[in-house]
Amino acid sequence: MTDFLIYKILLVVGVFTVTLVVAMYATYGERKVAAFLQDRIGPNRAGPFGILQPLADGLKFFMKEEIIPSVSNKFLFILGPSIAMITALMAGVLIPWGNTLIINGTSYSLQITDIDIGILYVFGVVSIGVYGIMIGGWASNNKYSLLGAIRASAQMISYELAMGISIIALIMMTGTLSLGEIVTQQAGGDWNFWNVVYQPLGFLIFIVCAFAECNRAPFDLPECETELVGGYHTEYSSMKLGFYMFAEYINMFISSAVLSTLYFGGYNFPFMNDLGLSHNAITILGTVFLFGKIFFFIFFFMWVRWTLPRFRYDQLMNLGWRVLLPLSIANLLLTALVLLWIDK
Amino acid sequence: MTLYLFYFLSFLAILSALMVVFSKNPVHSVLYLIITFFCIFGHYLLMNAQFVAFVHIIVYAGAIMVLFLYVLMLLNLNSESEPHKNNTLKFVAVISGCLLMVVLVAALRGTDTMMLQDNGSKIGYVRNLGKVMLTDFLLPFEITSILLLAAMVGAVMIGKKSSKTTTPQ
């Protein structure tokens, strides 16, 4: 029992640390990718290749003066960024970070917990995440913040629908809600492909919705600086602003992990059973591959951000309700028909 | 342990439900209501009904309450512009609330004899729940879906009508 507890605690702390470190270096990566796409050099002063830049940025956030507007509700003002951060960190619990490690005959799973309704948990956490932005934007008592918060909530609700329906099509195919099982089903060999091969449209809808749920460009209307000063975090300064920024990068990391898990085979990689390596070596290699996929998706997020211009708000709503929602319903019906046909 | 958790959650649920009614600021009311929903989520988990618990969070806390907050923020009510109800209205509201409570108590009376005996039951798991819904309870399930569809069509109709009257062309 104590063994079990220690191993779970170690795993939780490990996932927590990795999430924070990845999010930290995603900020550095974002600036480097932006610089690369715009033919600049990017941060290169702090440490070799500017590798210490995130630490310097973090320190700067802590040293800045903290301003709480005198008219706002102080408790809710602090609660906003806290909720954003907590919900961003919560979804990592269910991601299968790797297969099992066998040490001294006992097998240790690299997934913290695999509950029966894994996807629903992730979905629930995502849908609660909007409260961080809404409460923060409202408590700021600033018109621009309020507009940002209202935009965020409308956007989240609209894109959650299409996202949910595209996931339902995937669930119908896999027959399970547990993330662990979905990954095991995608294990390689014998013409067994990753889910993206069977659900290309679902994947496309899911990734567009993931962009919207993370408030990333081209859907970053809640913090659109050309119209709303700074959007929902106009009044925030110091580490509370840092928390909002950080939560966005953690969300990006988690959505990349969910995308790789659901559609790109998670920790599985091609020819994994033909290498003739031991079980533990394959597991470690699988985790490395999973992180490779995640980093690719994070890069994709940045690539899109620095390539596409921002949508207008009515275009955003049209895309969500008139394009993605009907497409996802069509995808659902098509999947159902094909499944019926195969079954027969 | 489970019993203490039950009492704690019940206490928190009732307290925050009362705060929904008593807090002056409508946005605070909605936030307390969200806390109440989370307590009910905990109750579902204690009953091993994971699916219902998470759907409850996604639908109520994640969607309906966000819309509530959205509307309240859009109106941006503060204590001056908030409409104050007169005493007759308050009196009527109290009486109808009490009547609702009587109905609820009458409906829930005698349910202790129907209590699920098996505590390690896996009926709340999504696979078992789906099977039960589409075999034993197929008719109520379908009727509920028709009810939801009717509500959806009704909402669309109401939305259409108001947009026609407000924008005369």
Coordinates of C-alpha atoms in Angstrom, one line a residue:
Chain A
M1 CA 0.0 0.0 0.0
T2 CA 2.8 2.5 1.0
D3 CA 4.7 1.3 -2.1
F4 CA 1.7 2.1 -4.2
L5 CA 1.2 5.6 -2.6
I6 CA 4.9 6.5 -3.0
Y7 CA 4.9 5.5 -6.6
K8 CA 1.7 7.4 -7.3
I9 CA 3.0 10.5 -5.5
L10 CA 6.2 10.3 -7.4
L11 CA 4.3 10.1 -10.7
V12 CA 2.1 13.0 -9.8
V13 CA 5.0 15.2 -8.9
G14 CA 6.8 14.1 -12.0
V15 CA 3.9 14.9 -14.3
F16 CA 3.5 18.2 -12.5
T17 CA 7.1 19.2 -12.9
V18 CA 7.3 18.1 -16.6
T19 CA 4.1 20.1 -17.3
L20 CA 5.6 23.2 -15.8
V21 CA 9.0 22.8 -17.4
V22 CA 7.4 22.2 -20.8
A23 CA 5.1 25.2 -20.4
M24 CA 8.1 27.3 -19.3
Y25 CA 10.1 26.4 -22.3
A26 CA 7.1 26.7 -24.6
T27 CA 7.2 30.4 -24.0
Y28 CA 10.9 30.4 -25.1
G29 CA 10.0 28.1 -28.0
E30 CA 7.2 30.5 -29.0
R31 CA 9.6 33.4 -29.2
K32 CA 12.2 31.4 -31.1
V33 CA 9.6 30.1 -33.6
A34 CA 8.2 33.6 -34.1
A35 CA 11.7 34.8 -34.7
F36 CA 12.3 32.0 -37.1
L37 CA 9.1 32.7 -39.1
Q38 CA 9.8 36.4 -39.2
D39 CA 13.4 36.0 -40.1
R40 CA 14.7 37.4 -36.8
I41 CA 17.1 36.0 -34.2
G42 CA 14.9 35.9 -31.1
P43 CA 16.0 35.9 -27.5
N44 CA 19.7 35.2 -27.3
R45 CA 21.0 37.2 -24.3
A46 CA 20.3 35.1 -21.2
G47 CA 22.6 32.1 -21.3
P48 CA 23.7 30.3 -24.5
F49 CA 21.0 30.7 -27.2
G50 CA 18.9 32.6 -24.7
I51 CA 18.2 29.3 -22.9
L52 CA 17.8 31.0 -19.5
Q53 CA 15.2 33.4 -20.9
P54 CA 12.1 31.7 -19.3
L55 CA 13.8 31.9 -15.9
A56 CA 14.6 35.6 -16.3
D57 CA 11.0 36.2 -17.5
G58 CA 9.6 34.3 -14.5
L59 CA 11.8 36.3 -12.1
K60 CA 10.7 39.5 -13.7
F61 CA 7.0 38.5 -13.2
F62 CA 7.7 38.0 -9.5
M63 CA 9.5 41.3 -9.1
K64 CA 6.9 43.4 -10.7
E65 CA 4.6 45.5 -8.6
E66 CA 1.2 43.9 -7.9
I67 CA -1.7 46.1 -8.6
I68 CA -5.3 45.2 -7.5
P69 CA -7.8 47.7 -8.7
S70 CA -9.5 49.3 -5.7
V71 CA -13.0 48.9 -7.1
S72 CA -12.8 45.2 -8.0
N73 CA -13.7 42.3 -5.8
K74 CA -10.4 41.3 -4.4
F75 CA -11.2 37.7 -3.7
L76 CA -12.6 37.0 -7.1
F77 CA -9.7 39.0 -8.7
I78 CA -7.2 36.6 -7.2
L79 CA -9.5 33.6 -7.8
G80 CA -9.5 34.1 -11.5
P81 CA -5.9 33.3 -12.4
S82 CA -5.9 30.6 -9.7
I83 CA -8.8 28.8 -11.4
A84 CA -7.1 29.2 -14.8
M85 CA -3.9 27.6 -13.5
I86 CA -5.6 24.8 -11.5
T87 CA -7.9 23.6 -14.2
A88 CA -5.0 23.8 -16.7
L89 CA -2.9 21.5 -14.5
M90 CA -5.8 19.1 -13.7
A91 CA -6.2 17.4 -17.1
G92 CA -2.6 15.9 -17.1
V93 CA -3.7 13.2 -14.5
L94 CA -5.4 11.1 -17.1
I95 CA -3.0 11.2 -20.0
P96 CA -1.2 7.9 -20.5
W97 CA 2.4 9.1 -20.5
G98 CA 3.7 5.7 -21.3
N99 CA 3.1 2.0 -21.1
T100 CA 4.0 -0.1 -18.0
L101 CA 7.5 -0.3 -16.5
I102 CA 8.3 -3.7 -15.0
I103 CA 10.6 -3.3 -12.0
N104 CA 11.3 -6.4 -9.8
G105 CA 8.4 -8.3 -11.3
T106 CA 5.8 -5.6 -10.4
S107 CA 4.4 -3.5 -13.3
Y108 CA 4.1 0.2 -12.8
S109 CA 1.8 2.1 -15.2
L110 CA 3.0 5.5 -16.4
Q111 CA -0.6 6.8 -16.3
I112 CA -1.5 8.3 -13.0
T113 CA -5.1 6.9 -13.1
D114 CA -7.2 5.4 -15.8
I115 CA -10.8 6.0 -14.9
D116 CA -13.7 4.5 -16.8
I117 CA -14.8 7.9 -18.3
G118 CA -11.4 9.5 -19.1
I119 CA -12.5 11.6 -22.0
L120 CA -15.4 13.1 -20.1
Y121 CA -13.1 14.1 -17.3
V122 CA -10.8 15.9 -19.7
F123 CA -13.8 17.5 -21.3
G124 CA -15.2 18.6 -17.9
V125 CA -12.0 20.2 -16.9
V126 CA -11.8 22.0 -20.2
S127 CA -15.3 23.3 -19.8
I128 CA -14.6 24.6 -16.2
G129 CA -11.4 26.3 -17.4
V130 CA -13.4 29.2 -18.9
Y131 CA -14.4 30.3 -15.3
G132 CA -10.8 31.5 -14.7
I133 CA -11.1 34.0 -17.6
M134 CA -14.8 34.9 -16.9
I135 CA -14.3 35.5 -13.1
G136 CA -11.0 37.4 -13.7
G137 CA -12.5 39.5 -16.4
W138 CA -15.6 40.4 -14.4
A139 CA -13.7 41.1 -11.2
S140 CA -11.4 43.5 -12.9
N141 CA -14.3 45.9 -13.2
N142 CA -13.1 47.2 -16.6
K143 CA -15.1 47.3 -19.7
Y144 CA -12.4 45.8 -21.9
S145 CA -11.8 43.0 -19.5
L146 CA -15.6 42.3 -19.3
L147 CA -15.8 42.2 -23.1
G148 CA -12.9 39.8 -23.2
A149 CA -14.6 37.6 -20.6
I150 CA -17.9 37.6 -22.5
R151 CA -16.1 36.8 -25.8
A152 CA -14.2 33.9 -24.1
S153 CA -17.4 32.4 -22.7
A154 CA -19.3 32.6 -26.0
Q155 CA -16.4 31.2 -27.9
M156 CA -15.8 28.3 -25.5
I157 CA -19.5 27.3 -25.5
S158 CA -19.7 27.4 -29.3
Y159 CA -16.6 25.3 -29.9
E160 CA -17.2 22.8 -27.1
L161 CA -20.2 21.5 -29.1
A162 CA -18.3 20.7 -32.2
M163 CA -15.4 19.3 -30.2
G164 CA -17.8 17.0 -28.2
I165 CA -19.5 15.7 -31.2
S166 CA -16.2 15.0 -33.0
I167 CA -15.1 13.0 -29.9
I168 CA -18.4 11.1 -29.9
A169 CA -17.6 9.8 -33.4
L170 CA -14.2 8.6 -32.1
I171 CA -15.8 7.0 -29.0
M172 CA -18.2 5.1 -31.3
M173 CA -15.3 3.7 -33.1
T174 CA -13.2 2.7 -30.1
G175 CA -16.1 1.7 -27.9
T176 CA -14.5 3.0 -24.7
L177 CA -14.1 6.3 -22.9
S178 CA -10.9 5.4 -21.2
L179 CA -7.8 7.1 -22.6
G180 CA -5.6 4.2 -21.6
E181 CA -7.7 1.7 -23.6
I182 CA -7.9 4.1 -26.6
V183 CA -4.1 4.1 -26.7
T184 CA -3.8 0.3 -26.3
Q185 CA -6.2 -0.2 -29.2
Q186 CA -3.8 1.8 -31.4
A187 CA -0.8 -0.4 -30.8
G188 CA 1.1 -1.1 -34.0
G189 CA 1.3 -4.1 -36.3
D190 CA -1.0 -6.0 -38.6
W191 CA -2.6 -3.0 -40.5
N192 CA -3.8 -1.5 -37.3
F193 CA -3.4 2.2 -37.8
W194 CA -3.7 5.2 -35.6
N195 CA -7.2 6.7 -35.2
V196 CA -6.3 9.7 -37.4
V197 CA -6.5 7.3 -40.4
Y198 CA -10.1 6.4 -39.6
Q199 CA -11.2 9.8 -38.3
P200 CA -9.4 12.4 -40.5
L201 CA -12.4 14.8 -40.4
G202 CA -12.9 14.3 -36.7
F203 CA -9.3 15.1 -36.1
L204 CA -9.5 18.3 -38.2
I205 CA -12.5 19.5 -36.3
F206 CA -10.9 18.6 -33.0
I207 CA -7.7 20.5 -33.7
V208 CA -9.6 23.6 -34.8
C209 CA -11.7 23.5 -31.7
A210 CA -8.6 22.9 -29.6
F211 CA -7.2 26.1 -31.0
A212 CA -10.4 27.9 -30.0
E213 CA -10.5 26.4 -26.5
C214 CA -6.9 27.4 -25.8
N215 CA -7.6 31.0 -26.9
R216 CA -4.8 30.7 -29.4
A217 CA -4.5 32.7 -32.6
P218 CA -6.3 32.8 -35.0
F219 CA -9.0 32.5 -32.3
D220 CA -7.5 34.7 -29.6
L221 CA -10.4 37.1 -29.6
P222 CA -10.7 37.3 -25.8
E223 CA -7.3 39.0 -25.6
C224 CA -7.4 40.7 -28.9
E225 CA -5.1 43.7 -28.4
T226 CA -6.1 45.6 -31.4
E227 CA -9.7 45.9 -30.1
L228 CA -9.6 45.3 -26.4
V229 CA -6.3 46.7 -25.0
G230 CA -5.4 43.4 -23.4
G231 CA -8.7 41.6 -23.2
Y232 CA -9.6 39.8 -20.0
H233 CA -6.2 40.4 -18.4
T234 CA -6.0 44.1 -19.0
E235 CA -6.0 44.9 -15.2
Y236 CA -3.6 42.1 -14.2
S237 CA 0.0 42.6 -13.4
S238 CA 2.8 40.7 -11.8
M239 CA 2.6 36.9 -11.4
K240 CA -1.2 36.9 -11.7
L241 CA -0.8 38.0 -15.3
G242 CA 2.0 35.4 -15.5
F243 CA -0.5 32.7 -14.3
Y244 CA -2.9 33.5 -17.2
M245 CA -0.1 33.4 -19.7
F246 CA 1.3 30.2 -18.2
A247 CA -2.1 28.6 -18.1
E248 CA -2.4 29.2 -21.8
Y249 CA 0.9 27.3 -22.4
I250 CA -0.1 24.5 -20.1
N251 CA -3.4 24.2 -22.0
M252 CA -1.5 24.0 -25.2
F253 CA 0.7 21.2 -23.8
I254 CA -2.3 19.3 -22.5
S255 CA -4.3 19.6 -25.7
S256 CA -1.3 18.5 -27.7
A257 CA -1.0 15.5 -25.4
V258 CA -4.8 14.7 -25.8
L259 CA -4.5 15.1 -29.6
S260 CA -1.6 12.7 -29.7
T261 CA -3.4 10.3 -27.4
L262 CA -6.7 10.3 -29.1
Y263 CA -5.7 10.5 -32.8
F264 CA -1.9 9.8 -33.1
G265 CA -1.5 6.6 -31.1
G266 CA -0.2 8.1 -27.8
Y267 CA 3.0 6.3 -26.8
N268 CA 2.8 3.8 -29.7
F269 CA 5.2 4.1 -32.6
P270 CA 5.6 2.2 -35.9
F271 CA 7.4 -1.1 -35.8
M272 CA 7.5 -1.1 -32.0
N273 CA 7.1 -4.8 -31.8
D274 CA 9.6 -5.7 -34.5
L275 CA 12.6 -4.0 -32.8
G276 CA 13.2 -6.9 -30.4
L277 CA 13.9 -4.7 -27.5
S278 CA 12.9 -5.4 -23.9
H279 CA 9.5 -4.3 -22.5
N280 CA 11.0 -1.5 -20.4
A281 CA 13.1 -0.1 -23.3
I282 CA 10.1 0.0 -25.6
T283 CA 8.1 1.8 -22.8
I284 CA 10.8 4.5 -22.4
L285 CA 11.2 4.8 -26.2
G286 CA 7.4 5.1 -26.4
T287 CA 7.3 8.0 -23.9
V288 CA 10.1 9.7 -25.9
F289 CA 7.9 9.3 -29.1
L290 CA 4.8 10.6 -27.2
F291 CA 6.8 13.7 -26.3
G292 CA 8.0 14.0 -29.8
K293 CA 4.4 14.1 -31.0
I294 CA 3.4 16.6 -28.3
F295 CA 6.3 18.9 -29.3
F296 CA 5.3 18.7 -32.9
F297 CA 1.8 19.8 -32.0
I298 CA 3.0 22.6 -29.8
F299 CA 5.2 23.7 -32.8
F300 CA 2.1 23.4 -35.0
F301 CA 0.1 25.7 -32.6
M302 CA 2.9 28.3 -32.8
W303 CA 3.3 27.9 -36.6
V304 CA -0.4 28.7 -37.1
R305 CA -0.3 31.6 -34.7
W306 CA 2.5 33.3 -36.6
T307 CA 1.1 32.5 -40.0
L308 CA -2.7 33.2 -39.9
P309 CA -4.2 36.6 -39.1
R310 CA -6.9 36.9 -36.4
F311 CA -10.5 36.1 -37.2
R312 CA -13.2 38.7 -36.9
Y313 CA -15.7 37.9 -34.2
D314 CA -18.7 37.2 -36.5
Q315 CA -16.4 35.0 -38.6
L316 CA -15.4 33.0 -35.5
M317 CA -19.1 32.4 -34.6
N318 CA -20.0 31.5 -38.2
L319 CA -17.2 29.0 -38.4
G320 CA -18.2 27.4 -35.1
W321 CA -21.9 27.2 -35.6
R322 CA -22.4 27.0 -39.4
V323 CA -19.3 25.1 -40.5
L324 CA -17.8 23.0 -37.7
L325 CA -21.0 21.9 -36.0
P326 CA -22.8 20.6 -39.2
L327 CA -19.5 19.0 -40.3
S328 CA -19.1 17.2 -37.0
I329 CA -22.7 16.0 -37.1
A330 CA -22.1 14.7 -40.6
N331 CA -18.9 13.0 -39.4
L332 CA -20.8 11.4 -36.6
L333 CA -23.6 10.0 -38.9
L334 CA -21.0 8.8 -41.4
T335 CA -19.1 7.0 -38.7
A336 CA -22.3 5.4 -37.4
L337 CA -23.2 4.2 -40.9
V338 CA -19.8 2.8 -41.7
L339 CA -19.7 1.0 -38.3
L340 CA -23.2 -0.5 -39.0
W341 CA -22.1 -1.6 -42.4
I342 CA -18.9 -3.2 -41.2
D343 CA -20.8 -4.9 -38.4
K344 CA -23.1 -6.5 -40.9
Chain B
M1 CA -14.7 8.2 6.1
T2 CA -17.4 8.2 3.3
L3 CA -20.0 9.2 5.9
Y4 CA -17.9 12.2 7.0
L5 CA -17.4 13.2 3.4
F6 CA -21.1 12.9 2.8
Y7 CA -21.9 15.2 5.8
F8 CA -19.3 17.7 4.7
L9 CA -20.6 17.8 1.1
S10 CA -24.2 18.1 2.3
F11 CA -23.4 20.9 4.6
L12 CA -21.4 22.7 1.9
A13 CA -24.2 22.1 -0.6
I14 CA -26.9 23.5 1.6
L15 CA -24.8 26.4 2.7
S16 CA -23.9 27.5 -0.8
A17 CA -27.5 26.9 -1.9
L18 CA -28.7 29.3 0.8
M19 CA -26.0 31.8 -0.2
V20 CA -27.4 31.6 -3.8
V21 CA -30.7 33.0 -2.4
F22 CA -29.2 35.4 0.1
S23 CA -26.4 37.1 -1.8
K24 CA -27.2 40.5 -3.1
N25 CA -25.0 40.4 -6.2
P26 CA -26.4 38.1 -9.0
V27 CA -22.9 37.2 -10.2
H28 CA -22.1 36.0 -6.7
S29 CA -25.3 34.0 -6.7
V30 CA -24.3 32.2 -9.8
L31 CA -20.8 31.5 -8.4
Y32 CA -22.4 30.0 -5.3
L33 CA -24.7 27.9 -7.5
I34 CA -21.6 26.5 -9.2
I35 CA -20.2 25.5 -5.8
T36 CA -23.5 23.7 -5.1
F37 CA -23.2 21.8 -8.4
F38 CA -19.7 20.7 -7.4
C39 CA -21.0 19.4 -4.1
I40 CA -23.7 17.4 -5.9
F41 CA -20.9 16.1 -8.2
G42 CA -19.2 14.9 -5.1
H43 CA -22.4 13.2 -4.0
Y44 CA -22.7 11.4 -7.3
L45 CA -19.1 10.2 -7.0
L46 CA -19.8 8.9 -3.5
M47 CA -22.6 6.9 -5.0
N48 CA -20.2 5.5 -7.6
A49 CA -22.0 7.1 -10.5
Q50 CA -19.1 8.5 -12.4
F51 CA -20.8 9.0 -15.7
V52 CA -23.7 11.0 -14.2
A53 CA -21.2 13.0 -12.1
F54 CA -19.1 14.1 -15.0
V55 CA -22.0 14.8 -17.3
H56 CA -23.5 16.9 -14.5
I57 CA -20.3 19.0 -14.4
I58 CA -20.0 19.3 -18.2
V59 CA -23.7 20.2 -18.7
Y60 CA -24.5 22.3 -15.6
A61 CA -21.3 23.8 -14.4
G62 CA -19.6 23.8 -17.8
A63 CA -22.3 25.1 -20.1
I64 CA -25.5 26.3 -18.4
M65 CA -23.8 28.3 -15.7
V66 CA -21.4 29.8 -18.2
L67 CA -24.5 31.0 -20.1
F68 CA -26.0 32.4 -16.9
L69 CA -22.8 34.2 -16.1
Y70 CA -22.6 35.4 -19.7
V71 CA -26.1 36.9 -19.6
L72 CA -25.5 38.5 -16.2
M73 CA -22.2 40.0 -17.3
L74 CA -23.9 41.3 -20.4
L75 CA -26.6 43.0 -18.4
N76 CA -24.0 44.0 -15.8
L77 CA -26.5 44.5 -13.0
N78 CA -25.4 46.4 -10.0
S79 CA -27.2 47.2 -6.8
E80 CA -28.7 50.5 -8.2
S81 CA -30.1 49.2 -11.4
E82 CA -31.3 45.8 -10.0
P83 CA -35.1 45.7 -10.0
H84 CA -36.4 45.4 -6.4
K85 CA -39.4 43.2 -5.9
N86 CA -42.2 44.4 -3.6
N87 CA -43.3 42.6 -0.5
T88 CA -46.4 40.9 -2.0
L89 CA -44.2 39.3 -4.6
K90 CA -41.8 38.1 -2.0
F91 CA -44.6 36.7 0.1
V92 CA -46.0 34.8 -2.9
A93 CA -42.5 33.5 -3.8
V94 CA -42.1 32.1 -0.2
I95 CA -45.4 30.4 -0.3
S96 CA -44.8 28.8 -3.7
G97 CA -41.3 27.8 -2.6
C98 CA -42.8 26.0 0.5
L99 CA -45.3 24.3 -1.7
L100 CA -42.6 23.0 -3.9
M101 CA -40.8 21.7 -0.9
V102 CA -43.9 19.8 0.2
V103 CA -44.2 18.2 -3.2
L104 CA -40.5 17.2 -3.1
V105 CA -40.8 15.7 0.4
A106 CA -43.9 13.8 -0.6
A107 CA -42.3 12.5 -3.7
L108 CA -39.1 11.4 -1.9
R109 CA -41.0 9.8 1.0
G110 CA -40.6 6.1 1.1
T111 CA -37.5 6.0 -1.1
D112 CA -35.4 4.6 1.7
T113 CA -37.1 1.3 1.2
M114 CA -36.0 1.4 -2.5
M115 CA -32.4 2.0 -1.7
L116 CA -29.8 0.2 -3.7
Q117 CA -28.5 -2.5 -1.4
D118 CA -25.3 -3.4 -3.3
N119 CA -22.8 -0.7 -2.4
G120 CA -20.0 -2.1 -4.7
S121 CA -22.4 -1.8 -7.6
K122 CA -21.0 -0.9 -11.0
I123 CA -24.3 0.3 -12.4
G124 CA -22.9 3.9 -12.6
Y125 CA -20.2 2.9 -15.0
V126 CA -20.9 4.1 -18.5
R127 CA -21.0 0.6 -20.1
N128 CA -23.6 -0.8 -17.7
L129 CA -25.5 2.5 -17.7
G130 CA -25.8 2.4 -21.5
K131 CA -26.9 -1.2 -21.5
V132 CA -29.6 -0.5 -18.9
M133 CA -30.8 2.6 -20.6
L134 CA -31.2 1.0 -24.0
T135 CA -32.8 -2.3 -22.8
D136 CA -34.7 -2.0 -19.5
F137 CA -35.5 1.7 -19.7
L138 CA -35.7 2.2 -23.5
L139 CA -39.1 3.9 -23.5
P140 CA -38.4 6.5 -20.8
F141 CA -35.1 7.1 -22.4
E142 CA -36.6 7.8 -25.8
I143 CA -39.4 9.9 -24.3
T144 CA -36.8 12.0 -22.5
S145 CA -34.9 12.5 -25.8
I146 CA -38.1 13.6 -27.5
L147 CA -38.7 16.0 -24.7
L148 CA -35.3 17.5 -25.1
L149 CA -35.7 17.8 -28.8
A150 CA -39.1 19.6 -28.3
A151 CA -37.4 22.0 -25.9
M152 CA -34.6 22.6 -28.4
V153 CA -37.1 23.3 -31.2
G154 CA -39.1 25.5 -28.9
A155 CA -36.0 27.5 -28.0
V156 CA -35.1 28.0 -31.6
M157 CA -38.7 29.2 -32.4
I158 CA -38.6 31.7 -29.5
G159 CA -35.2 33.0 -30.6
K160 CA -36.4 33.4 -34.2
K161 CA -39.6 35.2 -33.2
S162 CA -37.9 37.8 -31.0
S163 CA -35.3 38.6 -33.7
K164 CA -38.1 39.2 -36.2
T165 CA -40.0 41.6 -33.9
T166 CA -36.9 43.5 -32.8
T167 CA -35.5 44.2 -36.2
P168 CA -38.4 45.4 -38.4
Q169 CA -37.2 45.7 -42.0

